Amino acid sequence: MSSKIVNWPLGAVMASVLSVGLPAAAFASEHTPNLSYETVLSGLSDPWDMAFMPDGTMFFTQKCDGLSVLLPDGEVNNLLGMTGSDGYASTADDLFCEGQAGMMGVALDPEFDDNRFLYVYSTSSMAAPGTNRLMRFTVSDDLTAVSDRTDLIEDVPYKPEASDQPFGGPGAHNGGRVRFGPDGYLYLTTGDIHGAEVPQSPTLLGGKVIRIDRDGNAAEGNNAPEGFDPRIYTYGHRNVQGIAFHPETGQPITAEHGPWHSDEITALVPGGNGGWDPRPNMAGRGDCPDGYCGYEPVQMEAMDPAERAEYMPMTDFETYPDAMPPAWDNNGLSQGMSSAAFLTGDQWGAWNGRMVVGLMGIGFGGTPVGQRIDIIDMAEDGLSVHDVTEMPLPMGSGRFRSLVQGPDGNLYAAIDEGDIYRIIPE
Amino acid sequence: MNRAMGFVAGVALMLGASNVQAADISAGEAMYAQACAQCHGRTGRGMASFPSVSGQDAEYIEARLIQYREGEQVGPNSALMIPVAADLSDENITDLSAFIAKTFQ
């Protein structure tokens, strides 16, 4: 299936540019592209992430099913199943899904051609009461199987029991994005599992951005405070599902899901604190439902998001004056900010170098649902944004879970509804 | 906001099977697309933390919507469902429930 919708009279613009003799590069740098789309895959079950080989071969995860690969000829090989899934070349029975938890991020090694290493993050029952694991596999040369499972990180916390919170079922807030940075290290984003102590804990790996090498060792220069697990790169996060790297500075930038207010885009610094601390009986708060203040002061009813932010800030500068400041807070709203990527290449015209962020959409307490992709012009220092604009989607909107720029320069978008789209700039 | 349970149960019975045949399925379909599909999915199977609504009969869906309209806490996503259901009329609930039950088997 393919659809092409022209948003601007490109031909007319092109003609006028040519008539005054400007080079094509000037045109490309000053105009936003027209977008069309193709549906790459449909009928999936909660697709969560994608990772590409240079020839366009696309590995993808489905939260409750497992890991598969789409070959350039359109064939799909199902590689690694989970408990309850069928039709996979192999199955890891300890991997399971529950609520937001399951098989999430996937990444290929920068030296994949040589080592065939693939990394995937999933919930596992191997250690009670369940944990999230970052695993490394070797992909067979013919792309039909994975083997040599090595669990690089075994103990990212998992929420095993329901609690008295919105979305309070088991499996909440696992983070889940896995990406290699331009520094050659592997980054894993995690979540707070509705656990008040988790984000600021020096040892629990939830609510963190973790940076390791391909064998699971802490990266040099993580700079976590004394007494912290050396694998921790940044801490004090709520639920980070997006991380991307500035194409010029290489700085990691996260997209994080806020608590009824303030989704955040934050440029990370080694050892930095995101400033999220939902513990009770501190920062002016008293007791909270089931010991977690993350949605307070009224977690089940509407309230002005600014008033919420005052009481339970996403970044608490009063308690943590040195916390990393968000570059943008989605105008104080929480609408399910998830994945992030940078658009690069002249085909993106004026959007070359801009960051894109997917919002899954959550309508609560008068906040518009807001399913969309935003295009963000980050300041070079990562401390603010010059501009945020909504992408004029060539297809319908959806719960944008994953955004990845493919090797063809197009933007690939996975939505929870079960589709993976290729968004093509022209 | 918290009316007597007896009243709620009574309304649920009044909205029961006999009304399903009179429901406007297309009106329910339009409402579902506008207000429900973003969380429960275009095919009603649920997504992420949002539960499936498929395989339920109309009476079940009606009863839940009435509970949410009355502000009752039913499950961990009540905070999202209560404001969605707050302004639904009896007719809205009948139409929506009939569409969901008929379409998402």
Short mmCIF file of C-alpha atoms in Angstrom, two decimals:
data_model
loop_
_atom_site.label_atom_id
_atom_site.label_comp_id
_atom_site.label_asym_id
_atom_site.label_seq_id
_atom_site.Cartn_x
_atom_site.Cartn_y
_atom_site.Cartn_z
CA MET A 1 0.00 0.00 0.00
CA SER A 2 1.26 3.47 -0.71
CA SER A 3 -0.17 6.91 -0.63
CA LYS A 4 1.20 10.21 -1.75
CA ILE A 5 -0.17 13.49 -0.54
CA VAL A 6 1.39 16.73 -1.71
CA ASN A 7 1.31 19.39 0.96
CA TRP A 8 2.95 22.23 -0.89
CA PRO A 9 3.19 23.17 -4.56
CA LEU A 10 6.72 21.85 -4.85
CA GLY A 11 6.87 22.22 -8.60
CA ALA A 12 6.00 25.90 -8.44
CA VAL A 13 8.57 26.54 -5.75
CA MET A 14 11.24 24.64 -7.66
CA ALA A 15 10.54 26.63 -10.78
CA SER A 16 10.88 29.94 -9.00
CA VAL A 17 14.14 28.85 -7.38
CA LEU A 18 15.58 27.82 -10.73
CA SER A 19 14.46 31.02 -12.35
CA VAL A 20 16.61 33.11 -10.04
CA GLY A 21 19.54 30.75 -10.41
CA LEU A 22 19.90 29.53 -6.81
CA PRO A 23 21.72 26.23 -6.36
CA ALA A 24 19.65 23.22 -5.40
CA ALA A 25 21.37 23.08 -2.02
CA ALA A 26 19.96 26.46 -1.11
CA PHE A 27 16.50 25.22 -1.96
CA ALA A 28 16.99 22.07 0.06
CA SER A 29 18.12 23.95 3.12
CA GLU A 30 15.28 26.42 3.17
CA HIS A 31 12.14 24.45 2.45
CA THR A 32 10.28 21.76 4.28
CA PRO A 33 9.80 18.56 2.29
CA ASN A 34 6.61 17.11 0.95
CA LEU A 35 5.86 13.83 2.66
CA SER A 36 4.40 10.61 1.36
CA TYR A 37 4.27 7.23 3.02
CA GLU A 38 4.23 3.51 2.47
CA THR A 39 3.05 0.84 4.87
CA VAL A 40 6.02 -1.44 5.48
CA LEU A 41 4.26 -3.94 7.74
CA SER A 42 0.73 -4.09 9.12
CA GLY A 43 -1.24 -6.40 11.36
CA LEU A 44 1.57 -6.57 13.92
CA SER A 45 0.94 -6.84 17.64
CA ASP A 46 2.35 -3.88 19.57
CA PRO A 47 5.48 -3.30 17.47
CA TRP A 48 7.99 -1.65 19.78
CA ASP A 49 11.26 -0.93 17.99
CA MET A 50 13.27 -1.36 14.80
CA ALA A 51 16.97 -1.63 13.88
CA PHE A 52 18.40 -1.56 10.36
CA MET A 53 21.24 -3.08 8.41
CA PRO A 54 22.74 -0.85 5.69
CA ASP A 55 20.86 -2.73 2.94
CA GLY A 56 17.49 -1.98 4.54
CA THR A 57 17.05 -5.30 6.33
CA MET A 58 14.90 -4.38 9.33
CA PHE A 59 14.89 -6.17 12.67
CA PHE A 60 11.77 -5.43 14.72
CA THR A 61 10.26 -6.39 18.05
CA GLN A 62 6.67 -7.06 19.06
CA LYS A 63 5.99 -6.65 22.75
CA CYS A 64 4.31 -9.99 23.38
CA ASP A 65 5.64 -12.02 20.46
CA GLY A 66 9.36 -11.49 20.05
CA LEU A 67 12.06 -10.56 17.57
CA SER A 68 11.74 -10.82 13.78
CA VAL A 69 13.53 -9.55 10.71
CA LEU A 70 12.09 -8.14 7.48
CA LEU A 71 14.33 -8.91 4.52
CA PRO A 72 14.69 -6.56 1.53
CA ASP A 73 12.62 -8.98 -0.60
CA GLY A 74 9.68 -8.65 1.80
CA GLU A 75 10.07 -11.99 3.55
CA VAL A 76 9.85 -12.02 7.36
CA ASN A 77 11.87 -14.42 9.47
CA ASN A 78 10.68 -14.86 13.04
CA LEU A 79 13.86 -15.25 15.09
CA LEU A 80 13.24 -15.28 18.83
CA GLY A 81 9.89 -16.00 20.45
CA MET A 82 8.68 -15.47 24.01
CA THR A 83 6.54 -17.56 26.28
CA GLY A 84 3.24 -18.15 24.51
CA SER A 85 4.34 -17.11 21.03
CA ASP A 86 4.41 -19.51 18.08
CA GLY A 87 6.26 -19.76 14.81
CA TYR A 88 9.69 -18.53 15.87
CA ALA A 89 12.98 -20.23 15.02
CA SER A 90 13.76 -20.39 18.73
CA THR A 91 11.92 -19.43 21.90
CA ALA A 92 13.16 -18.05 25.19
CA ASP A 93 10.53 -19.23 27.65
CA ASP A 94 11.62 -16.83 30.38
CA LEU A 95 10.71 -13.78 28.27
CA PHE A 96 7.16 -12.59 28.86
CA CYS A 97 4.89 -9.57 28.54
CA GLU A 98 2.65 -7.92 31.11
CA GLY A 99 1.09 -4.45 30.83
CA GLN A 100 3.74 -2.11 29.45
CA ALA A 101 6.48 -4.72 29.88
CA GLY A 102 7.64 -7.25 27.32
CA MET A 103 10.09 -7.25 24.44
CA MET A 104 11.08 -3.64 23.81
CA GLY A 105 14.17 -2.02 22.31
CA VAL A 106 16.50 -3.53 19.72
CA ALA A 107 19.86 -2.37 18.34
CA LEU A 108 22.55 -3.69 16.03
CA ASP A 109 26.23 -3.46 16.84
CA PRO A 110 28.07 -0.75 14.85
CA GLU A 111 30.40 -3.55 13.78
CA PHE A 112 27.56 -5.92 12.98
CA ASP A 113 29.10 -6.92 9.66
CA ASP A 114 32.01 -8.44 11.56
CA ASN A 115 30.52 -9.65 14.85
CA ARG A 116 26.82 -10.22 13.99
CA PHE A 117 25.83 -8.89 17.44
CA LEU A 118 22.24 -7.82 18.10
CA TYR A 119 20.99 -6.40 21.41
CA VAL A 120 17.44 -6.64 22.70
CA TYR A 121 15.75 -5.58 25.96
CA SER A 122 12.95 -7.70 27.39
CA THR A 123 11.14 -8.62 30.57
CA SER A 124 12.17 -12.01 31.96
CA SER A 125 10.96 -14.41 34.64
CA MET A 126 14.39 -15.99 35.12
CA ALA A 127 14.88 -14.22 38.46
CA ALA A 128 11.90 -13.68 40.77
CA PRO A 129 9.82 -11.53 40.79
CA GLY A 130 10.84 -10.79 37.21
CA THR A 131 13.40 -8.32 35.86
CA ASN A 132 14.15 -6.52 32.64
CA ARG A 133 17.22 -7.82 30.83
CA LEU A 134 19.48 -6.47 28.14
CA MET A 135 20.61 -9.42 26.05
CA ARG A 136 23.13 -9.86 23.25
CA PHE A 137 22.65 -12.42 20.51
CA THR A 138 24.57 -13.50 17.45
CA VAL A 139 22.56 -13.38 14.23
CA SER A 140 23.18 -16.15 11.72
CA ASP A 141 24.64 -15.19 8.36
CA ASP A 142 21.44 -16.21 6.57
CA LEU A 143 19.27 -14.14 8.95
CA THR A 144 17.16 -17.12 10.00
CA ALA A 145 18.24 -17.55 13.64
CA VAL A 146 19.83 -15.96 16.69
CA SER A 147 22.06 -17.79 19.15
CA ASP A 148 24.69 -17.34 21.88
CA ARG A 149 22.41 -15.42 24.24
CA THR A 150 24.47 -13.38 26.68
CA ASP A 151 22.60 -11.42 29.35
CA LEU A 152 24.61 -8.20 29.64
CA ILE A 153 22.33 -6.66 32.28
CA GLU A 154 20.12 -8.96 34.32
CA ASP A 155 18.56 -6.79 36.96
CA VAL A 156 16.71 -3.75 35.70
CA PRO A 157 13.71 -3.66 38.05
CA TYR A 158 10.26 -4.85 36.97
CA LYS A 159 6.97 -4.03 38.67
CA PRO A 160 5.42 -7.37 39.63
CA GLU A 161 2.26 -6.30 41.46
CA ALA A 162 -0.52 -3.82 40.84
CA SER A 163 -0.57 -0.64 42.93
CA ASP A 164 -2.98 2.22 43.55
CA GLN A 165 -1.84 4.42 40.69
CA PRO A 166 -3.17 5.36 37.25
CA PHE A 167 -1.95 2.66 34.85
CA GLY A 168 -1.21 0.91 38.14
CA GLY A 169 -1.11 -2.65 36.84
CA PRO A 170 2.02 -4.80 36.88
CA GLY A 171 4.68 -4.10 34.27
CA ALA A 172 4.60 -0.29 34.43
CA HIS A 173 7.48 2.04 33.44
CA ASN A 174 10.31 -0.01 32.02
CA GLY A 175 11.84 2.61 29.73
CA GLY A 176 13.13 0.32 27.00
CA ARG A 177 15.09 2.06 24.23
CA VAL A 178 18.45 0.54 23.25
CA ARG A 179 20.80 2.58 21.06
CA PHE A 180 24.48 2.81 20.24
CA GLY A 181 25.88 6.32 20.50
CA PRO A 182 28.51 7.82 18.21
CA ASP A 183 30.97 7.15 21.05
CA GLY A 184 30.58 3.41 20.36
CA TYR A 185 28.86 2.71 23.66
CA LEU A 186 25.48 1.10 24.17
CA TYR A 187 22.80 3.18 25.89
CA LEU A 188 19.77 1.64 27.64
CA THR A 189 16.93 3.77 29.00
CA THR A 190 14.90 2.47 31.96
CA GLY A 191 11.87 3.47 34.05
CA ASP A 192 10.86 3.94 37.67
CA ILE A 193 8.38 0.97 37.84
CA HIS A 194 6.11 3.12 40.08
CA GLY A 195 8.79 2.63 42.73
CA ALA A 196 9.39 5.77 44.77
CA GLU A 197 12.95 4.86 45.75
CA VAL A 198 14.05 3.72 42.32
CA PRO A 199 15.00 6.87 40.32
CA GLN A 200 17.40 8.35 42.89
CA SER A 201 18.74 4.96 44.06
CA PRO A 202 22.49 4.57 43.52
CA THR A 203 22.16 0.84 42.89
CA LEU A 204 18.74 0.07 41.41
CA LEU A 205 18.96 0.38 37.63
CA GLY A 206 15.41 1.70 37.07
CA GLY A 207 14.87 5.38 36.26
CA LYS A 208 18.31 5.58 34.68
CA VAL A 209 20.18 5.87 31.42
CA ILE A 210 22.81 3.15 31.45
CA ARG A 211 25.94 3.26 29.29
CA ILE A 212 28.04 0.15 28.74
CA ASP A 213 30.30 -1.46 26.19
CA ARG A 214 29.25 -4.38 24.03
CA ASP A 215 30.25 -6.85 26.76
CA GLY A 216 28.21 -5.13 29.47
CA ASN A 217 31.07 -3.31 31.22
CA ALA A 218 30.55 0.24 32.46
CA ALA A 219 31.62 2.84 29.91
CA GLU A 220 34.58 5.03 30.74
CA GLY A 221 33.59 8.49 31.84
CA ASN A 222 30.09 7.68 33.05
CA ASN A 223 30.87 9.95 35.97
CA ALA A 224 28.10 8.66 38.21
CA PRO A 225 28.34 9.96 41.81
CA GLU A 226 30.40 8.02 44.32
CA GLY A 227 28.66 4.86 45.48
CA PHE A 228 26.60 4.56 42.30
CA ASP A 229 26.63 1.54 40.03
CA PRO A 230 29.33 2.51 37.51
CA ARG A 231 27.08 1.53 34.61
CA ILE A 232 24.79 4.48 35.41
CA TYR A 233 25.25 7.40 33.01
CA THR A 234 22.34 9.53 34.26
CA TYR A 235 19.75 8.99 36.98
CA GLY A 236 16.58 10.54 38.39
CA HIS A 237 14.42 9.69 35.40
CA ARG A 238 10.76 8.68 35.31
CA ASN A 239 10.26 6.63 32.16
CA VAL A 240 12.62 7.27 29.27
CA GLN A 241 11.48 5.69 26.01
CA GLY A 242 13.40 7.90 23.61
CA ILE A 243 17.10 8.59 23.13
CA ALA A 244 18.87 10.05 20.13
CA PHE A 245 22.24 11.63 19.51
CA HIS A 246 22.78 15.10 18.15
CA PRO A 247 24.25 14.60 14.68
CA GLU A 248 26.88 17.34 15.18
CA THR A 249 27.74 17.30 18.88
CA GLY A 250 27.02 13.61 19.55
CA GLN A 251 25.26 14.56 22.79
CA PRO A 252 22.60 12.05 23.91
CA ILE A 253 19.16 13.59 24.17
CA THR A 254 16.25 11.83 25.84
CA ALA A 255 12.50 12.01 25.33
CA GLU A 256 10.66 11.18 28.51
CA HIS A 257 7.07 10.51 29.41
CA GLY A 258 5.69 12.89 32.05
CA PRO A 259 3.22 12.28 34.91
CA TRP A 260 -0.06 14.02 33.94
CA HIS A 261 2.21 16.97 33.06
CA SER A 262 5.54 17.87 31.47
CA ASP A 263 6.85 15.40 28.93
CA GLU A 264 10.52 16.30 28.71
CA ILE A 265 13.30 16.56 26.12
CA THR A 266 16.63 16.63 27.96
CA ALA A 267 20.23 16.79 26.76
CA LEU A 268 22.21 14.48 29.00
CA VAL A 269 25.54 15.10 30.72
CA PRO A 270 27.58 12.25 32.27
CA GLY A 271 26.57 11.66 35.89
CA GLY A 272 23.61 14.01 35.57
CA ASN A 273 20.44 13.89 37.64
CA GLY A 274 17.10 14.16 35.84
CA GLY A 275 15.54 15.44 39.05
CA TRP A 276 12.61 12.99 39.27
CA ASP A 277 12.03 11.87 42.85
CA PRO A 278 8.52 10.63 43.66
CA ARG A 279 9.24 9.68 47.29
CA PRO A 280 6.70 10.56 49.98
CA ASN A 281 7.43 12.78 52.99
CA MET A 282 9.91 15.02 51.26
CA ALA A 283 9.92 18.15 49.10
CA GLY A 284 6.79 19.35 50.86
CA ARG A 285 4.81 16.17 50.28
CA GLY A 286 3.18 13.89 52.85
CA ASP A 287 2.12 10.29 52.44
CA CYS A 288 1.08 9.12 48.99
CA PRO A 289 -0.98 6.19 47.63
CA ASP A 290 1.01 2.98 48.01
CA GLY A 291 4.06 5.09 48.84
CA TYR A 292 4.45 6.65 45.37
CA CYS A 293 3.80 10.35 44.80
CA GLY A 294 4.32 10.38 41.04
CA TYR A 295 0.77 11.39 40.12
CA GLU A 296 0.00 13.50 43.17
CA PRO A 297 -1.51 15.67 44.57
CA VAL A 298 -4.69 14.20 43.00
CA GLN A 299 -3.78 11.21 40.88
CA MET A 300 -7.22 10.23 39.63
CA GLU A 301 -8.84 13.60 38.95
CA ALA A 302 -8.30 16.52 36.64
CA MET A 303 -6.07 19.38 37.76
CA ASP A 304 -4.19 22.22 36.11
CA PRO A 305 -0.91 20.64 34.89
CA ALA A 306 1.05 23.67 36.11
CA GLU A 307 -0.32 23.16 39.60
CA ARG A 308 0.67 19.50 39.45
CA ALA A 309 4.18 20.43 38.30
CA GLU A 310 4.52 22.75 41.26
CA TYR A 311 3.69 19.95 43.70
CA MET A 312 5.40 16.96 42.03
CA PRO A 313 7.89 18.38 39.52
CA MET A 314 9.28 16.27 36.72
CA THR A 315 12.61 18.04 37.35
CA ASP A 316 12.86 19.13 40.99
CA PHE A 317 15.30 22.06 40.98
CA GLU A 318 14.55 22.94 44.60
CA THR A 319 15.74 19.59 45.89
CA TYR A 320 18.35 19.08 43.16
CA PRO A 321 19.61 22.51 42.03
CA ASP A 322 22.11 20.90 39.65
CA ALA A 323 19.54 18.73 37.90
CA MET A 324 19.74 18.60 34.11
CA PRO A 325 17.28 21.19 32.76
CA PRO A 326 14.82 20.02 30.11
CA ALA A 327 15.17 21.76 26.78
CA TRP A 328 11.41 21.49 26.26
CA ASP A 329 8.52 20.27 28.43
CA ASN A 330 5.76 19.84 25.83
CA ASN A 331 4.25 23.10 27.02
CA GLY A 332 3.70 21.57 30.43
CA LEU A 333 1.55 18.71 29.13
CA SER A 334 1.86 14.92 29.28
CA GLN A 335 0.78 13.26 26.05
CA GLY A 336 2.85 10.09 26.02
CA MET A 337 6.21 11.22 24.67
CA SER A 338 8.03 8.13 23.48
CA SER A 339 10.66 7.69 20.80
CA ALA A 340 13.20 10.14 19.40
CA ALA A 341 15.44 10.31 16.34
CA PHE A 342 17.32 12.88 14.28
CA LEU A 343 16.53 13.56 10.64
CA THR A 344 19.68 13.86 8.57
CA GLY A 345 20.29 14.36 4.87
CA ASP A 346 19.41 16.97 2.28
CA GLN A 347 16.21 15.13 1.42
CA TRP A 348 14.75 16.59 4.63
CA GLY A 349 15.36 20.15 3.44
CA ALA A 350 14.82 22.60 6.27
CA TRP A 351 14.34 19.67 8.66
CA ASN A 352 17.84 18.31 8.08
CA GLY A 353 19.36 18.08 11.55
CA ARG A 354 16.07 18.41 13.40
CA MET A 355 14.97 15.97 16.07
CA VAL A 356 11.67 14.12 15.72
CA VAL A 357 9.72 12.89 18.73
CA GLY A 358 6.74 10.55 18.71
CA LEU A 359 3.80 11.16 21.03
CA MET A 360 1.48 8.24 21.69
CA GLY A 361 -1.37 10.38 22.96
CA ILE A 362 -3.03 10.46 26.35
CA GLY A 363 -6.10 12.57 26.99
CA PHE A 364 -6.54 13.14 30.70
CA GLY A 365 -8.05 15.96 32.70
CA GLY A 366 -8.70 18.17 29.70
CA THR A 367 -5.33 17.63 28.01
CA PRO A 368 -5.76 17.04 24.25
CA VAL A 369 -4.82 13.46 23.29
CA GLY A 370 -2.06 14.76 21.03
CA GLN A 371 -1.00 11.76 18.94
CA ARG A 372 1.63 13.20 16.60
CA ILE A 373 5.25 13.51 15.56
CA ASP A 374 6.90 16.77 16.58
CA ILE A 375 9.88 18.25 14.76
CA ILE A 376 12.21 19.98 17.18
CA ASP A 377 14.95 22.47 16.41
CA MET A 378 17.30 22.01 19.38
CA ALA A 379 19.70 24.71 20.47
CA GLU A 380 23.27 23.49 20.02
CA ASP A 381 23.92 23.55 23.76
CA GLY A 382 20.91 21.31 24.32
CA LEU A 383 19.43 23.64 26.90
CA SER A 384 16.53 25.01 24.91
CA VAL A 385 14.66 24.67 21.63
CA HIS A 386 14.49 27.21 18.83
CA ASP A 387 11.28 25.82 17.40
CA VAL A 388 8.82 22.94 17.68
CA THR A 389 6.44 22.15 14.87
CA GLU A 390 4.03 19.28 14.24
CA MET A 391 4.84 17.04 11.29
CA PRO A 392 2.06 17.15 8.68
CA LEU A 393 1.47 13.41 8.55
CA PRO A 394 0.88 11.85 5.15
CA MET A 395 -1.00 8.98 6.89
CA GLY A 396 -3.34 8.90 9.87
CA SER A 397 -1.98 9.35 13.35
CA GLY A 398 -1.50 6.59 15.89
CA ARG A 399 0.31 5.73 19.10
CA PHE A 400 3.82 6.53 17.85
CA ARG A 401 6.01 4.08 19.76
CA SER A 402 9.20 4.05 17.72
CA LEU A 403 10.86 6.41 15.25
CA VAL A 404 14.02 5.38 13.41
CA GLN A 405 15.72 6.91 10.38
CA GLY A 406 16.48 4.08 7.99
CA PRO A 407 19.60 3.69 5.87
CA ASP A 408 17.60 4.98 2.89
CA GLY A 409 17.19 8.30 4.71
CA ASN A 410 13.47 7.83 5.24
CA LEU A 411 11.79 7.93 8.66
CA TYR A 412 10.28 4.68 9.90
CA ALA A 413 7.48 4.93 12.44
CA ALA A 414 5.90 2.09 14.43
CA ILE A 415 2.51 2.57 16.07
CA ASP A 416 0.94 0.41 18.77
CA GLU A 417 -2.01 -0.18 16.45
CA GLY A 418 0.22 -2.62 14.55
CA ASP A 419 1.68 -0.74 11.60
CA ILE A 420 5.21 0.25 10.63
CA TYR A 421 5.30 3.13 8.13
CA ARG A 422 8.00 4.52 5.89
CA ILE A 423 7.68 8.32 5.75
CA ILE A 424 9.35 9.62 2.61
CA PRO A 425 10.49 13.23 2.10
CA GLU A 426 10.48 14.58 -1.43
CA MET B 1 -21.58 11.90 41.84
CA ASN B 2 -22.03 8.73 43.85
CA ARG B 3 -25.59 7.74 43.26
CA ALA B 4 -27.07 4.65 44.84
CA MET B 5 -25.88 1.39 43.37
CA GLY B 6 -29.50 0.29 43.05
CA PHE B 7 -30.16 3.10 40.65
CA VAL B 8 -27.11 2.22 38.59
CA ALA B 9 -28.12 -1.42 38.44
CA GLY B 10 -31.61 -0.38 37.41
CA VAL B 11 -30.32 1.74 34.58
CA ALA B 12 -28.10 -1.09 33.48
CA LEU B 13 -31.09 -3.40 33.29
CA MET B 14 -33.13 -0.83 31.39
CA LEU B 15 -30.34 -0.54 28.87
CA GLY B 16 -30.16 -4.29 28.53
CA ALA B 17 -30.62 -6.66 25.62
CA SER B 18 -33.92 -5.25 24.44
CA ASN B 19 -32.30 -1.93 23.60
CA VAL B 20 -29.41 -3.35 21.63
CA GLN B 21 -31.57 -3.95 18.58
CA ALA B 22 -32.61 -0.31 18.61
CA ALA B 23 -29.04 0.92 18.82
CA ASP B 24 -27.55 3.03 16.06
CA ILE B 25 -24.45 1.01 15.19
CA SER B 26 -23.07 3.63 12.82
CA ALA B 27 -23.36 6.31 15.49
CA GLY B 28 -21.49 4.00 17.84
CA GLU B 29 -18.83 3.43 15.22
CA ALA B 30 -18.27 7.15 14.80
CA MET B 31 -18.01 7.64 18.56
CA TYR B 32 -15.58 4.76 18.90
CA ALA B 33 -13.31 6.19 16.19
CA GLN B 34 -13.41 9.62 17.79
CA ALA B 35 -13.02 8.79 21.47
CA CYS B 36 -12.02 5.15 22.04
CA ALA B 37 -9.74 3.89 19.26
CA GLN B 38 -6.79 6.01 20.38
CA CYS B 39 -6.37 3.75 23.43
CA HIS B 40 -8.32 0.55 22.81
CA GLY B 41 -7.14 0.30 19.21
CA ARG B 42 -8.85 0.36 15.85
CA THR B 43 -9.77 -3.30 16.25
CA GLY B 44 -10.62 -3.16 19.94
CA ARG B 45 -7.82 -5.49 20.99
CA GLY B 46 -6.19 -2.99 23.35
CA MET B 47 -2.69 -1.52 23.26
CA ALA B 48 0.06 -1.03 25.82
CA SER B 49 -1.70 -0.55 29.20
CA PHE B 50 -5.11 -0.18 27.64
CA PRO B 51 -7.30 -3.29 27.82
CA SER B 52 -9.02 -5.11 25.01
CA VAL B 53 -12.74 -4.49 24.60
CA SER B 54 -13.25 -7.38 22.19
CA GLY B 55 -15.26 -10.47 23.02
CA GLN B 56 -17.61 -8.66 25.40
CA ASP B 57 -21.36 -8.51 25.08
CA ALA B 58 -23.17 -5.19 24.91
CA GLU B 59 -24.58 -5.52 28.43
CA TYR B 60 -21.10 -5.79 29.89
CA ILE B 61 -19.82 -2.73 28.02
CA GLU B 62 -22.92 -0.76 28.99
CA ALA B 63 -22.58 -1.63 32.64
CA ARG B 64 -18.92 -0.55 32.71
CA LEU B 65 -19.63 2.73 30.93
CA ILE B 66 -22.42 3.51 33.36
CA GLN B 67 -20.13 2.82 36.28
CA TYR B 68 -17.49 5.15 34.83
CA ARG B 69 -20.14 7.79 34.12
CA GLU B 70 -21.09 7.63 37.77
CA GLY B 71 -17.47 8.15 38.77
CA GLU B 72 -16.85 4.65 40.07
CA GLN B 73 -13.31 3.31 40.17
CA VAL B 74 -13.15 0.16 38.06
CA GLY B 75 -9.58 -0.91 37.44
CA PRO B 76 -6.29 1.03 37.19
CA ASN B 77 -7.29 3.19 34.22
CA SER B 78 -10.43 4.63 35.86
CA ALA B 79 -8.86 8.08 35.93
CA LEU B 80 -8.87 8.04 32.15
CA MET B 81 -12.28 6.44 31.66
CA ILE B 82 -14.32 8.52 34.12
CA PRO B 83 -13.93 11.84 32.26
CA VAL B 84 -14.46 10.10 28.91
CA ALA B 85 -17.75 8.61 30.08
CA ALA B 86 -18.95 11.61 32.10
CA ASP B 87 -20.91 13.28 29.30
CA LEU B 88 -22.30 10.17 27.60
CA SER B 89 -26.09 9.96 27.32
CA ASP B 90 -27.96 6.69 27.71
CA GLU B 91 -28.36 6.67 23.94
CA ASN B 92 -24.63 7.20 23.42
CA ILE B 93 -23.87 4.26 25.70
CA THR B 94 -26.34 2.02 23.93
CA ASP B 95 -24.95 2.89 20.50
CA LEU B 96 -21.34 2.53 21.55
CA SER B 97 -21.86 -0.75 23.37
CA ALA B 98 -23.77 -2.24 20.47
CA PHE B 99 -21.03 -1.28 18.00
CA ILE B 100 -18.25 -2.70 20.18
CA ALA B 101 -20.06 -5.95 20.91
CA LYS B 102 -21.08 -6.49 17.30
CA THR B 103 -17.78 -5.51 15.67
CA PHE B 104 -15.08 -6.79 18.00
CA GLN B 105 -15.95 -10.43 18.51
#
